[in-house]
PDB file of C-alpha atoms in Angstrom:
ATOM      1  CA  MET Y   6     114.119 -11.719  93.276  1.00  0.00           C
ATOM      2  CA  ASP Y   7     113.859  -7.999  93.314  1.00  0.00           C
ATOM      3  CA  GLU Y   8     115.150  -5.898  90.426  1.00  0.00           C
ATOM      4  CA  THR Y   9     118.627  -5.381  91.897  1.00  0.00           C
ATOM      5  CA  SER Y  10     119.138  -9.081  92.645  1.00  0.00           C
ATOM      6  CA  TYR Y  11     117.788 -10.110  89.256  1.00  0.00           C
ATOM      7  CA  PHE Y  12     120.202  -7.919  87.304  1.00  0.00           C
ATOM      8  CA  LYS Y  13     123.074  -8.926  89.572  1.00  0.00           C
ATOM      9  CA  ASN Y  14     122.460 -12.623  88.793  1.00  0.00           C
ATOM     10  CA  VAL Y  15     121.395 -12.610  85.138  1.00  0.00           C
ATOM     11  CA  ASP Y  16     123.582 -12.354  82.055  1.00  0.00           C
ATOM     12  CA  VAL Y  17     122.270  -9.100  80.575  1.00  0.00           C
ATOM     13  CA  SER Y  18     123.633 -10.037  77.154  1.00  0.00           C
ATOM     14  CA  ASN Y  19     120.748 -12.541  76.995  1.00  0.00           C
ATOM     15  CA  ILE Y  20     118.142  -9.804  77.515  1.00  0.00           C
ATOM     16  CA  GLU Y  21     116.771  -8.420  74.266  1.00  0.00           C
ATOM     17  CA  ASN Y  22     115.646  -5.111  75.778  1.00  0.00           C
ATOM     18  CA  GLU Y  23     116.939  -4.349  79.268  1.00  0.00           C
ATOM     19  CA  GLN Y  24     114.668  -1.335  79.780  1.00  0.00           C
ATOM     20  CA  THR Y  25     111.549  -3.374  78.968  1.00  0.00           C
ATOM     21  CA  THR Y  26     112.643  -5.946  81.552  1.00  0.00           C
ATOM     22  CA  ARG Y  27     113.244  -3.206  84.121  1.00  0.00           C
ATOM     23  CA  ASP Y  28     109.786  -1.792  83.374  1.00  0.00           C
ATOM     24  CA  TYR Y  29     108.216  -5.113  84.432  1.00  0.00           C
ATOM     25  CA  PHE Y  30     109.754  -4.733  87.891  1.00  0.00           C
ATOM     26  CA  ASN Y  31     107.975  -1.399  88.197  1.00  0.00           C
ATOM     27  CA  LEU Y  32     104.623  -2.594  86.864  1.00  0.00           C
ATOM     28  CA  ASN Y  33     101.754  -1.535  89.092  1.00  0.00           C
ATOM     29  CA  MET Y  34      98.253  -2.868  88.753  1.00  0.00           C
ATOM     30  CA  GLU Y  35      94.982  -1.994  90.322  1.00  0.00           C
ATOM     31  CA  PRO Y  36      93.523  -4.751  92.526  1.00  0.00           C
ATOM     32  CA  VAL Y  37      91.652  -7.406  90.554  1.00  0.00           C
ATOM     33  CA  VAL Y  38      88.428  -9.030  91.726  1.00  0.00           C
ATOM     34  CA  VAL Y  39      88.114 -12.526  90.281  1.00  0.00           C
ATOM     35  CA  GLU Y  40      84.418 -12.945  89.653  1.00  0.00           C
ATOM     36  CA  GLY Y  41      82.519 -16.223  89.896  1.00  0.00           C
ATOM     37  CA  ASN Y  42      83.162 -18.757  87.130  1.00  0.00           C
ATOM     38  CA  THR Y  43      86.298 -16.935  85.945  1.00  0.00           C
ATOM     39  CA  VAL Y  44      90.019 -17.421  86.476  1.00  0.00           C
ATOM     40  CA  TYR Y  45      92.995 -15.090  86.509  1.00  0.00           C
ATOM     41  CA  VAL Y  46      95.766 -16.627  84.408  1.00  0.00           C
ATOM     42  CA  LEU Y  47      99.385 -16.068  85.431  1.00  0.00           C
ATOM     43  CA  VAL Y  48     102.258 -16.803  83.086  1.00  0.00           C
ATOM     44  CA  ASP Y  49     105.279 -18.521  84.615  1.00  0.00           C
ATOM     45  CA  GLN Y  50     107.861 -16.476  82.703  1.00  0.00           C
ATOM     46  CA  TRP Y  51     106.561 -12.925  82.937  1.00  0.00           C
ATOM     47  CA  TRP Y  52     109.153 -11.389  80.637  1.00  0.00           C
ATOM     48  CA  ARG Y  53     107.989 -13.373  77.617  1.00  0.00           C
ATOM     49  CA  GLY Y  54     104.400 -14.311  78.265  1.00  0.00           C
ATOM     50  CA  ILE Y  55     100.881 -12.976  78.026  1.00  0.00           C
ATOM     51  CA  ASP Y  56      98.443 -13.442  80.891  1.00  0.00           C
ATOM     52  CA  SER Y  57      95.351 -11.926  82.475  1.00  0.00           C
ATOM     53  CA  LYS Y  58      97.097  -8.607  83.064  1.00  0.00           C
ATOM     54  CA  ASP Y  59      96.993  -8.324  79.269  1.00  0.00           C
ATOM     55  CA  PHE Y  60      93.653  -9.963  78.355  1.00  0.00           C
ATOM     56  CA  GLY Y  61      91.621  -9.901  81.586  1.00  0.00           C
ATOM     57  CA  LEU Y  62      89.653 -12.608  83.347  1.00  0.00           C
ATOM     58  CA  LEU Y  63      89.046 -15.882  81.515  1.00  0.00           C
ATOM     59  CA  PRO Y  64      85.580 -17.451  81.751  1.00  0.00           C
ATOM     60  CA  GLN Y  65      85.834 -21.053  82.978  1.00  0.00           C
ATOM     61  CA  LYS Y  66      83.561 -22.188  80.141  1.00  0.00           C
ATOM     62  CA  GLU Y  67      86.306 -21.128  77.688  1.00  0.00           C
ATOM     63  CA  ILE Y  68      88.918 -23.425  79.240  1.00  0.00           C
ATOM     64  CA  GLN Y  69      89.521 -26.632  77.349  1.00  0.00           C
ATOM     65  CA  GLY Y  70      92.001 -29.280  78.361  1.00  0.00           C
ATOM     66  CA  LYS Y  71      92.665 -32.789  79.452  1.00  0.00           C
ATOM     67  CA  VAL Y  72      94.158 -33.900  82.769  1.00  0.00           C
ATOM     68  CA  ILE Y  73      97.018 -36.245  81.929  1.00  0.00           C
ATOM     69  CA  GLY Y  74      98.115 -36.951  85.484  1.00  0.00           C
ATOM     70  CA  TYR Y  75      98.232 -35.698  89.018  1.00  0.00           C
ATOM     71  CA  SER Y  76      99.992 -36.331  92.326  1.00  0.00           C
ATOM     72  CA  LYS Y  77      98.181 -37.303  95.506  1.00  0.00           C
TER      73      LYS Y  77
END
């Protein structure tokens, strides 16, 4: 959704700071080159998360996890 559609469809009483949310719609970033053996992390709920736009590229060697399932 673009900014207009978002604010038309969301209950603004649930937004803690409307201007901060509007600022995210106008966020501009320089292009990012994802270097070898790194990942760019994207948060799924941008208004309340921290991702690579905040902390930069994440080296793959720093990723820890366990695959608990997958779909073929």
